[in-house]
mmCIF file of C-alpha atoms in Angstrom:
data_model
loop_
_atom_site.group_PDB
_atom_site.id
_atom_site.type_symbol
_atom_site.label_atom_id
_atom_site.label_comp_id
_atom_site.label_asym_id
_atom_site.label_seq_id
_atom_site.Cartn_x
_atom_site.Cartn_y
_atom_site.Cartn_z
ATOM 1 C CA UNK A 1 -154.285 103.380 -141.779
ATOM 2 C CA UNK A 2 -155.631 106.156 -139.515
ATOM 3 C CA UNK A 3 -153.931 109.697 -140.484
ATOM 4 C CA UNK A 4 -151.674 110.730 -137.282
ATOM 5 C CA UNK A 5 -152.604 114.811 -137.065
ATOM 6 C CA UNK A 6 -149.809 116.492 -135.010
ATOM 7 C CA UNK A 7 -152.022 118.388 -132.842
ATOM 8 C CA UNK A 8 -149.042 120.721 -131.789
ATOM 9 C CA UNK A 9 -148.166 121.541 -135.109
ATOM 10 C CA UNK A 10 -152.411 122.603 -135.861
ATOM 11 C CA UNK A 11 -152.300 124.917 -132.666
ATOM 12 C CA UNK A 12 -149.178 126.504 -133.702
ATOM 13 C CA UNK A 13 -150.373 126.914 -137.522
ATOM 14 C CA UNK A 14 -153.455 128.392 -136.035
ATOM 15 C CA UNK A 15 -151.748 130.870 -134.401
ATOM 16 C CA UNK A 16 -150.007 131.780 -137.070
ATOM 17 C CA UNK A 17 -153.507 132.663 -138.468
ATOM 18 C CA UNK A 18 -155.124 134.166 -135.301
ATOM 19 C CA UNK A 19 -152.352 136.697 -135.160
ATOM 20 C CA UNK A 20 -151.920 137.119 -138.342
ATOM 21 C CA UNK A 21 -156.241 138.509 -138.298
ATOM 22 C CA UNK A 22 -154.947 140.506 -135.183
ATOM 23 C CA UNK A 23 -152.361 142.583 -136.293
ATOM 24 C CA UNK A 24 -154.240 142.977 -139.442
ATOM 25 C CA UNK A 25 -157.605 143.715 -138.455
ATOM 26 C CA UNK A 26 -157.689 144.047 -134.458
ATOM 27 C CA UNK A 27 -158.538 141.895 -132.238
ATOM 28 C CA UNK A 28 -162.048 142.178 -132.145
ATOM 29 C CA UNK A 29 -161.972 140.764 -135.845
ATOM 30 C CA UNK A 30 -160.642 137.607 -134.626
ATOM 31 C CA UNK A 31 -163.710 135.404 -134.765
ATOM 32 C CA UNK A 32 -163.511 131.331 -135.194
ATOM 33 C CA UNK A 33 -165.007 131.860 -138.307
ATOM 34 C CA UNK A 34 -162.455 134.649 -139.422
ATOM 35 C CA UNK A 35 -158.936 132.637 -138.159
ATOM 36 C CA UNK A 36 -160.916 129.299 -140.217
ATOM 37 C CA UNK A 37 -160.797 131.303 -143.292
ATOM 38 C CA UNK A 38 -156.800 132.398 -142.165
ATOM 39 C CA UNK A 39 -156.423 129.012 -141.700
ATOM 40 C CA UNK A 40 -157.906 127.699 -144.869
ATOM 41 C CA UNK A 41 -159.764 125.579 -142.319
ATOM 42 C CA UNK A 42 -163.344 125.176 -141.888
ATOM 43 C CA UNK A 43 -165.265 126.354 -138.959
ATOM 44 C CA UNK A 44 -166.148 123.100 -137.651
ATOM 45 C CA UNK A 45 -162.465 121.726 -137.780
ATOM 46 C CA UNK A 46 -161.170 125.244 -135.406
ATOM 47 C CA UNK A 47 -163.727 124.522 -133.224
ATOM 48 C CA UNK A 48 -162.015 121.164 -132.824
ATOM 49 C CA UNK A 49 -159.405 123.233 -131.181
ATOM 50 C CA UNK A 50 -161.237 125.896 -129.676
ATOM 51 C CA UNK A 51 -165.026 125.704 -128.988
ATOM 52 C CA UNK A 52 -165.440 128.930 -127.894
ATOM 53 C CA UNK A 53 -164.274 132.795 -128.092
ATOM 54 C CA UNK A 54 -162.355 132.547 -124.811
ATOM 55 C CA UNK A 55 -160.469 129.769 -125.689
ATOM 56 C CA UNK A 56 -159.640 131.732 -128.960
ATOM 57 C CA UNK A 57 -158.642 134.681 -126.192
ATOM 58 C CA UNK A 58 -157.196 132.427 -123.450
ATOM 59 C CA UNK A 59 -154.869 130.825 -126.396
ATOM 60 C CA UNK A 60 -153.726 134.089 -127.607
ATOM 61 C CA UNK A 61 -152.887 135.559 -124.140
ATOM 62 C CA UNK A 62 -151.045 132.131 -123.756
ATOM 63 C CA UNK A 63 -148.948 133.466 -126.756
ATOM 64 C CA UNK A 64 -148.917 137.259 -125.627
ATOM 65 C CA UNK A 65 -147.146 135.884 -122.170
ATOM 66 C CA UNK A 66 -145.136 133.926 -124.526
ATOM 67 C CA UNK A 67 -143.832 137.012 -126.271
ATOM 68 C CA UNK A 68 -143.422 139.099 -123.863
ATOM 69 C CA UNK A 69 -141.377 136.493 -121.674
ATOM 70 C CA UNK A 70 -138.740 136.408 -124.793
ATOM 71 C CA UNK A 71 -138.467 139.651 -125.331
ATOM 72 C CA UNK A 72 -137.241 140.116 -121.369
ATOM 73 C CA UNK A 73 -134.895 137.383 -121.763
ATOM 74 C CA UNK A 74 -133.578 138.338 -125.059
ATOM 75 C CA UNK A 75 -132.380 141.685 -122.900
ATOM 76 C CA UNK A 76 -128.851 142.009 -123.062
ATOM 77 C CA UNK A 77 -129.293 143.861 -119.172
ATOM 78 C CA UNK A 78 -126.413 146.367 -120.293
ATOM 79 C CA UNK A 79 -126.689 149.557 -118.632
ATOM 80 C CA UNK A 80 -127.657 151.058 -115.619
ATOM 81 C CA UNK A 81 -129.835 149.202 -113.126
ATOM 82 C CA UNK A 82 -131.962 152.098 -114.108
ATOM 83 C CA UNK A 83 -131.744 151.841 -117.938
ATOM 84 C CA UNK A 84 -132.513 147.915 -117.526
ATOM 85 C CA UNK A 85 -135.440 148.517 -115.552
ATOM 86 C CA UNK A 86 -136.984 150.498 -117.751
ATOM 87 C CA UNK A 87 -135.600 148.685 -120.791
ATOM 88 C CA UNK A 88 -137.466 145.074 -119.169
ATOM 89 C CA UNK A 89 -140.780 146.817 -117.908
ATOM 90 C CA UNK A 90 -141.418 148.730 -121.589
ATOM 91 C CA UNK A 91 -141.597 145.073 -122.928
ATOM 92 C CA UNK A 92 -144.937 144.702 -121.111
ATOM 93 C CA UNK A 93 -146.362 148.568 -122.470
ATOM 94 C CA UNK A 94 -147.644 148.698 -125.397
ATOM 95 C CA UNK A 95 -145.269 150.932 -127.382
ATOM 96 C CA UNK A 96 -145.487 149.155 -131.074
ATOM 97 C CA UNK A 97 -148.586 147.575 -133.458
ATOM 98 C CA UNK A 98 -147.241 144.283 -131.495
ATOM 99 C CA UNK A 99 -147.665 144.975 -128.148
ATOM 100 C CA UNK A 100 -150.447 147.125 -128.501
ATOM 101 C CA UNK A 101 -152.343 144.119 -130.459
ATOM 102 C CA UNK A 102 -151.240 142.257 -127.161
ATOM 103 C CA UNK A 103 -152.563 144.187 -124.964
ATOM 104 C CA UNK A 104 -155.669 144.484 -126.722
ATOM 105 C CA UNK A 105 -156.106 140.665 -126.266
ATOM 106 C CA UNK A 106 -154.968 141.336 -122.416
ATOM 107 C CA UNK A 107 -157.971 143.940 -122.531
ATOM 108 C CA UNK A 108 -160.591 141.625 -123.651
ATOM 109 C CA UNK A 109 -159.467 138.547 -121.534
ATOM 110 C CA UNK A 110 -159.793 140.705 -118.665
ATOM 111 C CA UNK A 111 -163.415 141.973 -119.725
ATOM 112 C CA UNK A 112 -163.735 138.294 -119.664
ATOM 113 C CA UNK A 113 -162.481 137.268 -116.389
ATOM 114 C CA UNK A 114 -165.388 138.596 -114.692
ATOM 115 C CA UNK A 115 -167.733 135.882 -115.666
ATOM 116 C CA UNK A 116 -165.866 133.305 -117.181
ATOM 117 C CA UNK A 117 -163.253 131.205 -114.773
ATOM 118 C CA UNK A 118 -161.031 129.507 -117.436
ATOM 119 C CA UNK A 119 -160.079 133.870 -118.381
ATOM 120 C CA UNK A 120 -160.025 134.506 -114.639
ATOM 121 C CA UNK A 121 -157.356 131.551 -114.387
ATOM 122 C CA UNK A 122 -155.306 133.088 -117.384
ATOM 123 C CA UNK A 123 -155.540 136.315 -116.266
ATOM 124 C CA UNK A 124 -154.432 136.000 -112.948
ATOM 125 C CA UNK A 125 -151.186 134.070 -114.334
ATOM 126 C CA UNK A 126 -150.433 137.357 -116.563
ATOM 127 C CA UNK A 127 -150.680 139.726 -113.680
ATOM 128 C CA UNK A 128 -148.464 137.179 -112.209
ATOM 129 C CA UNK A 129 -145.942 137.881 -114.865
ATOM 130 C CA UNK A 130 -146.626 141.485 -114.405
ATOM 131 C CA UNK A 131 -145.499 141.484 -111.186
ATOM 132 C CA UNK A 132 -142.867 139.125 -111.109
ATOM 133 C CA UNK A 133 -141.434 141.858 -113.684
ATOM 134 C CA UNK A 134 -142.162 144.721 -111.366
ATOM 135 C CA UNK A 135 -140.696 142.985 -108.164
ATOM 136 C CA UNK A 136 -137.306 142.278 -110.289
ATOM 137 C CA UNK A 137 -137.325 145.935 -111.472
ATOM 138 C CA UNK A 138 -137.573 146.857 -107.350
ATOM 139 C CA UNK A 139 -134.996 145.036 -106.645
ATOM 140 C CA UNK A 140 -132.649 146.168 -109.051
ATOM 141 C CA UNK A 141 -133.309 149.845 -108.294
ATOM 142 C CA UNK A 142 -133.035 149.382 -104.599
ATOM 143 C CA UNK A 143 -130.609 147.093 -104.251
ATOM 144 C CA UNK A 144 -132.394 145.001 -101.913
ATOM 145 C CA UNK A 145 -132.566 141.534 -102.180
ATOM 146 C CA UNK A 146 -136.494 141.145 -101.098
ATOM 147 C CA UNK A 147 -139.056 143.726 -103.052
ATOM 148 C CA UNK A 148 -141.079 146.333 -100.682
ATOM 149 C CA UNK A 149 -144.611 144.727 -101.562
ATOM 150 C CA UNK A 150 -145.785 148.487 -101.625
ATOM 151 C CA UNK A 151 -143.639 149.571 -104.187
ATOM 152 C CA UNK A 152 -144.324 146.778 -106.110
ATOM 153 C CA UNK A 153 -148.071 147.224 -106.285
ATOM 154 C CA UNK A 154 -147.624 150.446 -107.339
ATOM 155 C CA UNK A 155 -145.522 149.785 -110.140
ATOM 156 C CA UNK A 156 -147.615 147.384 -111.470
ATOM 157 C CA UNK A 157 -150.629 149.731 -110.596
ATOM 158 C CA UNK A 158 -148.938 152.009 -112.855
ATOM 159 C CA UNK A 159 -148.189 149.319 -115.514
ATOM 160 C CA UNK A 160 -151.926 148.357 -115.615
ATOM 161 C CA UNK A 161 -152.312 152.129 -116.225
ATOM 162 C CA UNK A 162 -150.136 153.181 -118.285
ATOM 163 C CA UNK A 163 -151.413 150.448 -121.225
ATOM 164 C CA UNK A 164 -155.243 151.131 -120.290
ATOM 165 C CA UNK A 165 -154.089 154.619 -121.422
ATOM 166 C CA UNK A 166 -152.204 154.061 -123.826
ATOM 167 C CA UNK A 167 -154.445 151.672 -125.659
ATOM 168 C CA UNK A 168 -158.099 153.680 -125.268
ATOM 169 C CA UNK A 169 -156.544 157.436 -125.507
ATOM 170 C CA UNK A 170 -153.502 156.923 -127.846
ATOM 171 C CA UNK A 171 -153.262 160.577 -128.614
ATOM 172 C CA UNK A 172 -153.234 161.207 -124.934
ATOM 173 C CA UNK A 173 -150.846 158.372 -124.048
ATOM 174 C CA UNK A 174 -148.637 158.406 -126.451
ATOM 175 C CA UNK A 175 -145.586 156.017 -126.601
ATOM 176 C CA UNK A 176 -143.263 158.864 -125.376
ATOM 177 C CA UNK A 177 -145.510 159.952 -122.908
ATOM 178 C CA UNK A 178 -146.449 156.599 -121.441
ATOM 179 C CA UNK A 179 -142.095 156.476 -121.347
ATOM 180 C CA UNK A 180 -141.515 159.270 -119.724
ATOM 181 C CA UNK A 181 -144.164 158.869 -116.880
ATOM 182 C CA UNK A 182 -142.372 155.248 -116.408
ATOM 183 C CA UNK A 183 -139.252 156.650 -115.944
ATOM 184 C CA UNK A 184 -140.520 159.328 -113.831
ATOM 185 C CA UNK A 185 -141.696 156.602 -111.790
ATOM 186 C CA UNK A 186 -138.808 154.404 -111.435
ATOM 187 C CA UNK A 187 -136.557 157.392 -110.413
ATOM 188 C CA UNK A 188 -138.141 157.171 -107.448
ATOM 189 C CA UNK A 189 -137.733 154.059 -106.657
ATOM 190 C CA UNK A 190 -133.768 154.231 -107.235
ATOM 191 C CA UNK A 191 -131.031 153.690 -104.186
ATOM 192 C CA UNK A 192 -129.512 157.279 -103.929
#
């Protein structure tokens, strides 16, 4: 009798490993043959999975997006509009070893998503997140019940900048800093 491989259960335990070589080592150090060894897999059986380095990188963002969606909903929204703004859009910063491993992998994938389509594709489904999270935080600081599409591209502007920063000039960007200029931001933006 043929074995029945729950092919669910392999991507998951390879996950497991992939991040597992991330927050260890960096991203960079997760290589097929590096998440095999994780794994206690072979090469050739990962591959089964993912045949190349941006599946590896399209998988992982899969998981970052993941993440970051529970973390937002796992918000208790207590607080000032204000407070919960800022609260929801730090989730997407990278403040911690986890989120700054994320947005490594965000980094990469989007080095990627000039030449290959299938990181274009996952890429443009992040930024969607991105600014699905700014256009709530608009709303809840203005009050209004439709987002001004100006302030939202310039929160997310500053989201995309704030974790370029943060992740190539740490000691320039950081955590506080990249906090403070958030807030700054999203006073601004607040109903009188």
């Amino acid at each position: 009798m043929p074995k029945i491989v729950d092919h669910d259960a392999r991507r998951a335990e390879l996950a497991r490993a992939m991040w597992r070589v991330v927050y260890r080592d960096g991203v960079g150090a997760a290589t097929v043959r590096s998440i095999a060894a994780e794994a206690g897999w072979s090469p050739s059986a990962l591959r089964h999975y993912f045949a190349t380095q941006t599946e590896l990188l399209v998988f992982a963002m899969e998981h970052v997006q993941a993440e970051a969606a529970e973390r937002i909903a796992a918000d208790d929204r207590t607080g000032s509009p204000r407070e919960v703004a800022q609260r929801v859009l730090e989730h997407l910063l990278p403040l911690d070893q986890q989120r700054v491993r994320e947005a490594e992998v965000w980094l990469l994938l989007a080095a990627r998503a000039q030449t290959d389509p299938a990181a274009r594709s996952r890429m443009a489904e992040a930024d969607d997140g991105i600014r699905r999270a700014a256009e709530f935080a608009v709303c809840l600081l203005t009050g209004e019940p439709a987002p001004d599409p100006e302030a939202v591209a310039g929160l997310h502007a500053l989201l995309d900048g704030l974790a370029l920063h943060a992740l190539l000039h740490p000691e320039r960007m950081p955590p506080a800093r990249a906090r403070a200029l958030l807030g700054a931001h999203l006073d601004t933006l607040a109903a009188p």
